[in-house]
GROMACS .gro file of N, CA and C in nm:
model
  468
    1MET      N    1   0.049  -0.101   0.004
    1MET     CA    2   0.011  -0.014   0.023
    1MET      C    3   0.070   0.102  -0.017
    2THR      N    4   0.198   0.136   0.081
    2THR     CA    5   0.277   0.248   0.075
    2THR      C    6   0.358   0.249  -0.033
    3LYS      N    7   0.400   0.152  -0.098
    3LYS     CA    8   0.454   0.174  -0.245
    3LYS      C    9   0.374   0.238  -0.348
    4LEU      N   10   0.208   0.197  -0.343
    4LEU     CA   11   0.170   0.244  -0.450
    4LEU      C   12   0.116   0.398  -0.394
    5LYS      N   13   0.134   0.431  -0.295
    5LYS     CA   14   0.088   0.573  -0.254
    5LYS      C   15   0.232   0.665  -0.310
    6THR      N   16   0.343   0.608  -0.269
    6THR     CA   17   0.472   0.687  -0.334
    6THR      C   18   0.475   0.683  -0.463
    7GLN      N   19   0.437   0.579  -0.522
    7GLN     CA   20   0.441   0.570  -0.695
    7GLN      C   21   0.339   0.668  -0.749
    8ASN      N   22   0.238   0.686  -0.693
    8ASN     CA   23   0.127   0.786  -0.736
    8ASN      C   24   0.182   0.937  -0.691
    9SER      N   25   0.222   0.956  -0.597
    9SER     CA   26   0.274   1.064  -0.545
    9SER      C   27   0.382   1.105  -0.647
   10LYS      N   28   0.461   1.017  -0.699
   10LYS     CA   29   0.576   1.073  -0.799
   10LYS      C   30   0.510   1.119  -0.954
   11LEU      N   31   0.400   1.028  -0.970
   11LEU     CA   32   0.333   1.054  -1.110
   11LEU      C   33   0.247   1.219  -1.076
   12LYS      N   34   0.231   1.259  -0.951
   12LYS     CA   35   0.157   1.395  -0.949
   12LYS      C   36   0.286   1.496  -0.948
   13THR      N   37   0.373   1.470  -0.894
   13THR     CA   38   0.483   1.581  -0.887
   13THR      C   39   0.529   1.610  -1.066
   14ASN      N   40   0.486   1.497  -1.176
   14ASN     CA   41   0.529   1.537  -1.275
   14ASN      C   42   0.442   1.636  -1.361
   15LEU      N   43   0.322   1.730  -1.293
   15LEU     CA   44   0.265   1.799  -1.345
   15LEU      C   45   0.332   1.947  -1.374
   16PRO      N   46   0.339   2.049  -1.445
   16PRO     CA   47   0.234   2.035  -1.555
   16PRO      C   48   0.283   1.929  -1.668
   17VAL      N   49   0.171   1.906  -1.734
   17VAL     CA   50   0.191   1.783  -1.817
   17VAL      C   51   0.185   1.864  -1.954
   18ASN      N   52   0.297   1.806  -2.053
   18ASN     CA   53   0.304   1.844  -2.202
   18ASN      C   54   0.205   1.763  -2.268
   19THR      N   55   0.127   1.827  -2.339
   19THR     CA   56   0.012   1.748  -2.398
   19THR      C   57   0.029   1.674  -2.524
   20GLU      N   58   0.164   1.752  -2.612
   20GLU     CA   59   0.191   1.661  -2.727
   20GLU      C   60   0.309   1.576  -2.679
   21GLN      N   61   0.352   1.558  -2.576
   21GLN     CA   62   0.444   1.443  -2.506
   21GLN      C   63   0.353   1.329  -2.497
   22ILE      N   64   0.218   1.346  -2.446
   22ILE     CA   65   0.147   1.271  -2.395
   22ILE      C   66   0.069   1.202  -2.529
   23ARG      N   67   0.069   1.262  -2.658
   23ARG     CA   68  -0.007   1.235  -2.774
   23ARG      C   69   0.082   1.152  -2.828
   24GLN      N   70   0.222   1.207  -2.790
   24GLN     CA   71   0.321   1.111  -2.865
   24GLN      C   72   0.319   0.946  -2.807
   25SER      N   73   0.328   0.978  -2.671
   25SER     CA   74   0.354   0.859  -2.579
   25SER      C   75   0.230   0.785  -2.633
   26VAL      N   76   0.096   0.804  -2.605
   26VAL     CA   77  -0.010   0.723  -2.637
   26VAL      C   78  -0.019   0.661  -2.749
   27ARG      N   79   0.008   0.739  -2.850
   27ARG     CA   80   0.019   0.684  -2.990
   27ARG      C   81   0.133   0.581  -2.992
   28GLU      N   82   0.233   0.609  -2.975
   28GLU     CA   83   0.376   0.494  -2.968
   28GLU      C   84   0.282   0.350  -2.894
   29LYS      N   85   0.271   0.387  -2.749
   29LYS     CA   86   0.217   0.269  -2.700
   29LYS      C   87   0.116   0.199  -2.722
   30TRP      N   88   0.010   0.304  -2.773
   30TRP     CA   89  -0.137   0.213  -2.840
   30TRP      C   90  -0.089   0.118  -2.955
   31LEU      N   91  -0.015   0.184  -3.056
   31LEU     CA   92   0.069   0.092  -3.165
   31LEU      C   93   0.155  -0.031  -3.116
   32THR      N   94   0.229  -0.002  -3.050
   32THR     CA   95   0.303  -0.109  -2.975
   32THR      C   96   0.233  -0.226  -2.929
   33TYR      N   97   0.097  -0.197  -2.841
   33TYR     CA   98   0.044  -0.264  -2.771
   33TYR      C   99  -0.056  -0.354  -2.918
   34TYR      N  100  -0.117  -0.277  -2.981
   34TYR     CA  101  -0.155  -0.337  -3.084
   34TYR      C  102  -0.080  -0.424  -3.156
   35ALA      N  103   0.038  -0.397  -3.224
   35ALA     CA  104   0.137  -0.488  -3.280
   35ALA      C  105   0.143  -0.599  -3.233
   36GLU      N  106   0.195  -0.619  -3.066
   36GLU     CA  107   0.202  -0.709  -2.991
   36GLU      C  108   0.082  -0.829  -3.011
   37ASN      N  109  -0.053  -0.775  -2.992
   37ASN     CA  110  -0.179  -0.825  -2.981
   37ASN      C  111  -0.227  -0.824  -3.106
   38ARG      N  112  -0.201  -0.806  -3.238
   38ARG     CA  113  -0.292  -0.769  -3.372
   38ARG      C  114  -0.333  -0.917  -3.383
   39GLN      N  115  -0.275  -1.044  -3.372
   39GLN     CA  116  -0.350  -1.164  -3.384
   39GLN      C  117  -0.515  -1.200  -3.345
   40TRP      N  118  -0.512  -1.112  -3.228
   40TRP     CA  119  -0.636  -1.168  -3.173
   40TRP      C  120  -0.747  -0.994  -3.201
   41LEU      N  121  -0.674  -0.895  -3.161
   41LEU     CA  122  -0.745  -0.759  -3.141
   41LEU      C  123  -0.792  -0.725  -3.268
   42SER      N  124  -0.754  -0.773  -3.427
   42SER     CA  125  -0.796  -0.763  -3.526
   42SER      C  126  -0.919  -0.837  -3.563
   43ARG      N  127  -0.956  -0.951  -3.505
   43ARG     CA  128  -1.068  -1.009  -3.518
   43ARG      C  129  -1.180  -0.999  -3.406
   44LEU      N  130  -1.139  -0.912  -3.290
   44LEU     CA  131  -1.230  -0.906  -3.190
   44LEU      C  132  -1.341  -0.783  -3.235
   45GLY      N  133  -1.444  -0.804  -3.185
   45GLY     CA  134  -1.588  -0.739  -3.233
   45GLY      C  135  -1.565  -0.603  -3.169
   46VAL      N  136  -1.453  -0.505  -3.168
   46VAL     CA  137  -1.473  -0.389  -3.086
   46VAL      C  138  -1.427  -0.266  -3.222
   47TRP      N  139  -1.452  -0.335  -3.328
   47TRP     CA  140  -1.431  -0.212  -3.443
   47TRP      C  141  -1.545  -0.143  -3.495
   48VAL      N  142  -1.502  -0.021  -3.508
   48VAL     CA  143  -1.639   0.069  -3.571
   48VAL      C  144  -1.571   0.146  -3.690
   49ASN      N  145  -1.655   0.199  -3.746
   49ASN     CA  146  -1.615   0.334  -3.818
   49ASN      C  147  -1.646   0.449  -3.800
   50CYS      N  148  -1.557   0.533  -3.764
   50CYS     CA  149  -1.578   0.698  -3.697
   50CYS      C  150  -1.509   0.769  -3.779
   51ASP      N  151  -1.566   0.867  -3.819
   51ASP     CA  152  -1.499   0.986  -3.894
   51ASP      C  153  -1.445   0.934  -4.035
   52GLY      N  154  -1.476   0.821  -4.070
   52GLY     CA  155  -1.428   0.787  -4.190
   52GLY      C  156  -1.308   0.662  -4.149
   53GLN      N  157  -1.284   0.667  -4.017
   53GLN     CA  158  -1.168   0.588  -3.985
   53GLN      C  159  -1.211   0.439  -3.930
   54ARG      N  160  -1.162   0.325  -3.983
   54ARG     CA  161  -1.186   0.189  -3.899
   54ARG      C  162  -1.097   0.174  -3.803
   55ARG      N  163  -1.137   0.160  -3.671
   55ARG     CA  164  -1.043   0.140  -3.574
   55ARG      C  165  -1.134   0.093  -3.459
   56PRO      N  166  -1.069   0.034  -3.345
   56PRO     CA  167  -1.139  -0.011  -3.232
   56PRO      C  168  -1.235   0.102  -3.188
   57SER      N  169  -1.284   0.036  -3.102
   57SER     CA  170  -1.412   0.141  -3.032
   57SER      C  171  -1.329   0.235  -2.922
   58SER      N  172  -1.331   0.346  -2.903
   58SER     CA  173  -1.333   0.442  -2.839
   58SER      C  174  -1.269   0.420  -2.697
   59GLY      N  175  -1.402   0.352  -2.644
   59GLY     CA  176  -1.403   0.323  -2.480
   59GLY      C  177  -1.279   0.210  -2.500
   60PHE      N  178  -1.287   0.083  -2.588
   60PHE     CA  179  -1.154   0.025  -2.580
   60PHE      C  180  -1.031   0.062  -2.583
   61ILE      N  181  -0.997   0.172  -2.683
   61ILE     CA  182  -0.890   0.228  -2.680
   61ILE      C  183  -0.849   0.286  -2.573
   62LEU      N  184  -0.897   0.404  -2.480
   62LEU     CA  185  -0.904   0.469  -2.364
   62LEU      C  186  -0.900   0.359  -2.239
   63ALA      N  187  -0.964   0.253  -2.233
   63ALA     CA  188  -0.948   0.162  -2.149
   63ALA      C  189  -0.807   0.089  -2.133
   64THR      N  190  -0.769   0.060  -2.258
   64THR     CA  191  -0.637   0.021  -2.295
   64THR      C  192  -0.515   0.098  -2.249
   65LEU      N  193  -0.537   0.226  -2.309
   65LEU     CA  194  -0.435   0.339  -2.280
   65LEU      C  195  -0.421   0.381  -2.107
   66SER      N  196  -0.530   0.355  -2.035
   66SER     CA  197  -0.536   0.404  -1.905
   66SER      C  198  -0.462   0.305  -1.820
   67VAL      N  199  -0.420   0.212  -1.888
   67VAL     CA  200  -0.313   0.086  -1.808
   67VAL      C  201  -0.180   0.121  -1.841
   68LEU      N  202  -0.157   0.113  -1.968
   68LEU     CA  203  -0.050   0.156  -2.056
   68LEU      C  204   0.036   0.267  -2.028
   69GLU      N  205  -0.050   0.374  -2.006
   69GLU     CA  206  -0.004   0.530  -1.982
   69GLU      C  207  -0.026   0.594  -1.838
   70PRO      N  208   0.043   0.572  -1.739
   70PRO     CA  209  -0.002   0.657  -1.641
   70PRO      C  210  -0.038   0.785  -1.613
   71ARG      N  211   0.024   0.845  -1.725
   71ARG     CA  212  -0.010   1.008  -1.726
   71ARG      C  213  -0.161   1.050  -1.762
   72LEU      N  214  -0.175   0.929  -1.869
   72LEU     CA  215  -0.297   0.960  -1.926
   72LEU      C  216  -0.426   0.921  -1.818
   73ALA      N  217  -0.408   0.817  -1.734
   73ALA     CA  218  -0.491   0.752  -1.652
   73ALA      C  219  -0.510   0.871  -1.556
   74GLN      N  220  -0.395   0.973  -1.510
   74GLN     CA  221  -0.403   1.068  -1.437
   74GLN      C  222  -0.493   1.171  -1.472
   75LEU      N  223  -0.499   1.218  -1.596
   75LEU     CA  224  -0.581   1.322  -1.668
   75LEU      C  225  -0.712   1.272  -1.701
   76LEU      N  226  -0.716   1.141  -1.725
   76LEU     CA  227  -0.857   1.121  -1.765
   76LEU      C  228  -1.004   1.172  -1.688
   77PRO      N  229  -0.978   1.183  -1.564
   77PRO     CA  230  -1.069   1.227  -1.489
   77PRO      C  231  -1.102   1.370  -1.538
   78LEU      N  232  -1.009   1.479  -1.550
   78LEU     CA  233  -1.046   1.625  -1.591
   78LEU      C  234  -1.098   1.602  -1.721
   79VAL      N  235  -1.027   1.515  -1.810
   79VAL     CA  236  -1.064   1.503  -1.965
   79VAL      C  237  -1.236   1.490  -1.979
   80VAL      N  238  -1.233   1.373  -1.875
   80VAL     CA  239  -1.400   1.353  -1.913
   80VAL      C  240  -1.480   1.456  -1.851
   81ASP      N  241  -1.472   1.558  -1.735
   81ASP     CA  242  -1.540   1.643  -1.697
   81ASP      C  243  -1.535   1.748  -1.821
   82LEU      N  244  -1.463   1.758  -1.881
   82LEU     CA  245  -1.486   1.848  -1.995
   82LEU      C  246  -1.570   1.808  -2.109
   83SER      N  247  -1.511   1.659  -2.151
   83SER     CA  248  -1.592   1.604  -2.262
   83SER      C  249  -1.639   1.485  -2.233
   84SER      N  250  -1.754   1.402  -2.198
   84SER     CA  251  -1.773   1.269  -2.196
   84SER      C  252  -1.799   1.213  -2.313
   85ASN      N  253  -1.768   1.264  -2.414
   85ASN     CA  254  -1.763   1.186  -2.525
   85ASN      C  255  -1.649   1.099  -2.580
   86PRO      N  256  -1.626   0.990  -2.533
   86PRO     CA  257  -1.511   0.916  -2.591
   86PRO      C  258  -1.451   0.920  -2.716
   87ASP      N  259  -1.530   0.949  -2.826
   87ASP     CA  260  -1.513   0.919  -2.946
   87ASP      C  261  -1.397   1.095  -2.972
   88ARG      N  262  -1.429   1.189  -2.895
   88ARG     CA  263  -1.397   1.313  -2.900
   88ARG      C  264  -1.229   1.276  -2.846
   89ILE      N  265  -1.247   1.232  -2.715
   89ILE     CA  266  -1.112   1.227  -2.628
   89ILE      C  267  -1.009   1.144  -2.744
   90VAL      N  268  -1.070   1.041  -2.812
   90VAL     CA  269  -0.974   0.964  -2.884
   90VAL      C  270  -0.927   1.058  -3.019
   91MET      N  271  -1.038   1.123  -3.073
   91MET     CA  272  -0.981   1.242  -3.182
   91MET      C  273  -0.857   1.355  -3.108
   92ALA      N  274  -0.911   1.378  -2.987
   92ALA     CA  275  -0.802   1.477  -2.939
   92ALA      C  276  -0.669   1.435  -2.928
   93LEU      N  277  -0.676   1.302  -2.882
   93LEU     CA  278  -0.547   1.256  -2.840
   93LEU      C  279  -0.458   1.217  -2.974
   94GLY      N  280  -0.517   1.202  -3.080
   94GLY     CA  281  -0.463   1.169  -3.228
   94GLY      C  282  -0.493   1.017  -3.236
   95LEU      N  283  -0.592   0.970  -3.203
   95LEU     CA  284  -0.579   0.817  -3.211
   95LEU      C  285  -0.690   0.783  -3.316
   96ASN      N  286  -0.746   0.877  -3.373
   96ASN     CA  287  -0.877   0.854  -3.483
   96ASN      C  288  -0.802   0.784  -3.603
   97PHE      N  289  -0.703   0.644  -3.591
   97PHE     CA  290  -0.685   0.605  -3.708
   97PHE      C  291  -0.700   0.454  -3.714
   98ASN      N  292  -0.675   0.400  -3.835
   98ASN     CA  293  -0.681   0.270  -3.809
   98ASN      C  294  -0.527   0.179  -3.804
   99PRO      N  295  -0.512   0.107  -3.690
   99PRO     CA  296  -0.390   0.066  -3.660
   99PRO      C  297  -0.329  -0.030  -3.764
  100GLU      N  298  -0.399  -0.082  -3.805
  100GLU     CA  299  -0.375  -0.181  -3.928
  100GLU      C  300  -0.286  -0.089  -4.038
  101GLU      N  301  -0.336   0.014  -4.084
  101GLU     CA  302  -0.310   0.087  -4.193
  101GLU      C  303  -0.175   0.164  -4.102
  102GLN      N  304  -0.164   0.216  -4.013
  102GLN     CA  305  -0.043   0.269  -3.919
  102GLN      C  306   0.068   0.168  -3.945
  103LEU      N  307   0.036   0.056  -3.905
  103LEU     CA  308   0.169  -0.034  -3.878
  103LEU      C  309   0.221  -0.081  -4.029
  104ASP      N  310   0.124  -0.070  -4.132
  104ASP     CA  311   0.176  -0.080  -4.262
  104ASP      C  312   0.254   0.004  -4.289
  105LYS      N  313   0.228   0.147  -4.251
  105LYS     CA  314   0.308   0.270  -4.308
  105LYS      C  315   0.432   0.252  -4.223
  106VAL      N  316   0.409   0.214  -4.107
  106VAL     CA  317   0.552   0.193  -4.016
  106VAL      C  318   0.640   0.097  -4.083
  107SER      N  319   0.626   0.002  -4.127
  107SER     CA  320   0.681  -0.122  -4.195
  107SER      C  321   0.746  -0.061  -4.329
  108GLU      N  322   0.654   0.005  -4.418
  108GLU     CA  323   0.707   0.067  -4.540
  108GLU      C  324   0.796   0.157  -4.486
  109GLY      N  325   0.820   0.249  -4.387
  109GLY     CA  326   0.877   0.370  -4.350
  109GLY      C  327   1.029   0.336  -4.292
  110ALA      N  328   1.005   0.185  -4.234
  110ALA     CA  329   1.120   0.093  -4.192
  110ALA      C  330   1.205   0.063  -4.331
  111VAL      N  331   1.122   0.031  -4.427
  111VAL     CA  332   1.217  -0.020  -4.539
  111VAL      C  333   1.273   0.099  -4.625
  112ASN      N  334   1.178   0.182  -4.639
  112ASN     CA  335   1.247   0.317  -4.705
  112ASN      C  336   1.361   0.387  -4.609
  113GLU      N  337   1.357   0.374  -4.469
  113GLU     CA  338   1.463   0.431  -4.407
  113GLU      C  339   1.613   0.335  -4.426
  114THR      N  340   1.598   0.248  -4.435
  114THR     CA  341   1.692   0.142  -4.458
  114THR      C  342   1.763   0.168  -4.617
  115THR      N  343   1.679   0.202  -4.680
  115THR     CA  344   1.699   0.200  -4.833
  115THR      C  345   1.775   0.343  -4.856
  116ASN      N  346   1.715   0.460  -4.810
  116ASN     CA  347   1.730   0.609  -4.814
  116ASN      C  348   1.775   0.665  -4.690
  117GLY      N  349   1.738   0.602  -4.575
  117GLY     CA  350   1.847   0.649  -4.490
  117GLY      C  351   1.772   0.807  -4.416
  118SER      N  352   1.662   0.855  -4.478
  118SER     CA  353   1.619   0.983  -4.424
  118SER      C  354   1.492   0.992  -4.398
  119ARG      N  355   1.416   0.904  -4.366
  119ARG     CA  356   1.255   0.906  -4.333
  119ARG      C  357   1.251   0.831  -4.221
  120LYS      N  358   1.177   0.902  -4.113
  120LYS     CA  359   1.147   0.860  -4.000
  120LYS      C  360   0.999   0.863  -3.980
  121LEU      N  361   0.899   0.777  -3.945
  121LEU     CA  362   0.749   0.803  -3.925
  121LEU      C  363   0.752   0.767  -3.758
  122LEU      N  364   0.789   0.669  -3.709
  122LEU     CA  365   0.740   0.675  -3.565
  122LEU      C  366   0.929   0.625  -3.495
  123PRO      N  367   0.943   0.625  -3.376
  123PRO     CA  368   1.033   0.593  -3.294
  123PRO      C  369   1.126   0.483  -3.331
  124ALA      N  370   1.232   0.461  -3.302
  124ALA     CA  371   1.280   0.325  -3.358
  124ALA      C  372   1.233   0.235  -3.319
  125ALA      N  373   1.161   0.182  -3.181
  125ALA     CA  374   1.104   0.073  -3.127
  125ALA      C  375   0.998   0.037  -3.229
  126LEU      N  376   0.915   0.139  -3.251
  126LEU     CA  377   0.810   0.070  -3.344
  126LEU      C  378   0.861   0.009  -3.493
  127HIS      N  379   0.987   0.077  -3.535
  127HIS     CA  380   1.034   0.007  -3.653
  127HIS      C  381   1.085  -0.160  -3.639
  128GLU      N  382   1.085  -0.184  -3.533
  128GLU     CA  383   1.117  -0.335  -3.503
  128GLU      C  384   1.044  -0.418  -3.493
  129ILE      N  385   0.918  -0.368  -3.506
  129ILE     CA  386   0.789  -0.448  -3.556
  129ILE      C  387   0.814  -0.540  -3.662
  130ASN      N  388   0.818  -0.699  -3.665
  130ASN     CA  389   0.815  -0.776  -3.780
  130ASN      C  390   0.754  -0.855  -3.754
  131ILE      N  391   0.617  -0.866  -3.859
  131ILE     CA  392   0.527  -0.936  -3.841
  131ILE      C  393   0.532  -1.011  -3.982
  132GLN      N  394   0.542  -1.168  -3.928
  132GLN     CA  395   0.541  -1.244  -4.077
  132GLN      C  396   0.391  -1.261  -4.167
  133ALA      N  397   0.410  -1.319  -4.285
  133ALA     CA  398   0.263  -1.293  -4.355
  133ALA      C  399   0.203  -1.391  -4.305
  134SER      N  400   0.255  -1.503  -4.229
  134SER     CA  401   0.167  -1.637  -4.176
  134SER      C  402   0.106  -1.582  -4.055
  135GLN      N  403   0.158  -1.477  -3.990
  135GLN     CA  404   0.107  -1.422  -3.864
  135GLN      C  405  -0.015  -1.350  -3.873
  136VAL      N  406  -0.012  -1.258  -4.015
  136VAL     CA  407  -0.114  -1.161  -4.006
  136VAL      C  408  -0.290  -1.221  -3.985
  137PRO      N  409  -0.338  -1.169  -3.921
  137PRO     CA  410  -0.475  -1.233  -3.919
  137PRO      C  411  -0.588  -1.206  -3.999
  138MET      N  412  -0.676  -1.289  -4.005
  138MET     CA  413  -0.809  -1.249  -4.101
  138MET      C  414  -0.849  -1.112  -4.028
  139LYS      N  415  -0.892  -1.002  -4.094
  139LYS     CA  416  -0.969  -0.879  -4.038
  139LYS      C  417  -1.109  -0.892  -4.050
  140ALA      N  418  -1.140  -0.871  -3.901
  140ALA     CA  419  -1.308  -0.869  -3.899
  140ALA      C  420  -1.369  -0.765  -3.957
  141PRO      N  421  -1.487  -0.773  -4.038
  141PRO     CA  422  -1.535  -0.641  -4.048
  141PRO      C  423  -1.565  -0.528  -3.956
  142ALA      N  424  -1.578  -0.422  -4.019
  142ALA     CA  425  -1.612  -0.303  -3.924
  142ALA      C  426  -1.770  -0.324  -3.909
  143GLN      N  427  -1.828  -0.258  -3.787
  143GLN     CA  428  -1.973  -0.232  -3.816
  143GLN      C  429  -1.992  -0.096  -3.829
  144ILE      N  430  -2.083  -0.070  -3.927
  144ILE     CA  431  -2.114   0.117  -3.935
  144ILE      C  432  -2.194   0.125  -3.837
  145ASP      N  433  -2.107   0.249  -3.750
  145ASP     CA  434  -2.206   0.297  -3.656
  145ASP      C  435  -2.172   0.438  -3.647
  146GLU      N  436  -2.288   0.515  -3.697
  146GLU     CA  437  -2.254   0.657  -3.741
  146GLU      C  438  -2.236   0.743  -3.598
  147ASP      N  439  -2.266   0.670  -3.490
  147ASP     CA  440  -2.246   0.732  -3.359
  147ASP      C  441  -2.113   0.714  -3.295
  148CYS      N  442  -2.069   0.606  -3.347
  148CYS     CA  443  -1.926   0.596  -3.301
  148CYS      C  444  -1.944   0.484  -3.196
  149ARG      N  445  -2.045   0.426  -3.157
  149ARG     CA  446  -2.085   0.358  -3.023
  149ARG      C  447  -2.003   0.209  -3.029
  150GLY      N  448  -1.946   0.158  -3.146
  150GLY     CA  449  -1.889   0.030  -3.149
  150GLY      C  450  -1.967  -0.091  -3.217
  151SER      N  451  -1.936  -0.196  -3.208
  151SER     CA  452  -2.021  -0.317  -3.247
  151SER      C  453  -2.105  -0.361  -3.147
  152ARG      N  454  -2.230  -0.427  -3.169
  152ARG     CA  455  -2.318  -0.471  -3.072
  152ARG      C  456  -2.322  -0.636  -3.095
  153ASP      N  457  -2.342  -0.717  -2.984
  153ASP     CA  458  -2.385  -0.849  -3.029
  153ASP      C  459  -2.529  -0.841  -3.036
  154ARG      N  460  -2.570  -0.903  -3.144
  154ARG     CA  461  -2.744  -0.873  -3.172
  154ARG      C  462  -2.743  -1.050  -3.154
  155ARG      N  463  -2.813  -1.113  -3.066
  155ARG     CA  464  -2.868  -1.214  -3.003
  155ARG      C  465  -3.020  -1.210  -2.995
  156ASP      N  466  -3.092  -1.222  -3.084
  156ASP     CA  467  -3.229  -1.246  -3.074
  156ASP      C  468  -3.283  -1.385  -3.083
   0.00000   0.00000   0.00000
C-alpha cells in the first residue's frame, strides 16, 4: 500500500503536463500494444467506423491506454469532466486512425529508412515490429456505427 502511494505521489509531481508529449506517448504505446496483440485484436468485435476511420471503439482504446500510460490515467478524470464523449477524447489524443494501416506505414517507413536513410515515421522501437505474412490475422469487418458506439452483439 505504501509503495502504491509513493508511486502515485511521484506521478503527481510530474505536472504540468506536456500534451504533445502525452499524445506521442499514447500513440506509440497504442501502436506497440496493437502490434503485439494484433492476431486477436483484429478479430475482436470492437471495431467501428468513426469519422471515416476503421478503428477499435473509443472505450476500448481509452481503457487500454489508461493501463499503459499512467499520465493519461491521471488526466482522464479531468478530460471526462470537459467532454464525456469518448470519440472526441480519442480524436483529441490523435488516435482516430486504423492501427492496421498505421503499422503498414511504419513497416514501409522502416524499409524506406533502410534504403535511403532519411525517413522516420515513428520512434525506432516501432520500426522493429516484424510480423510474418503467416502471422497476419484475418480482418473482422467493421460495423457501421454513425455514433461511433462500437459493435453490438445481436442475439435474438
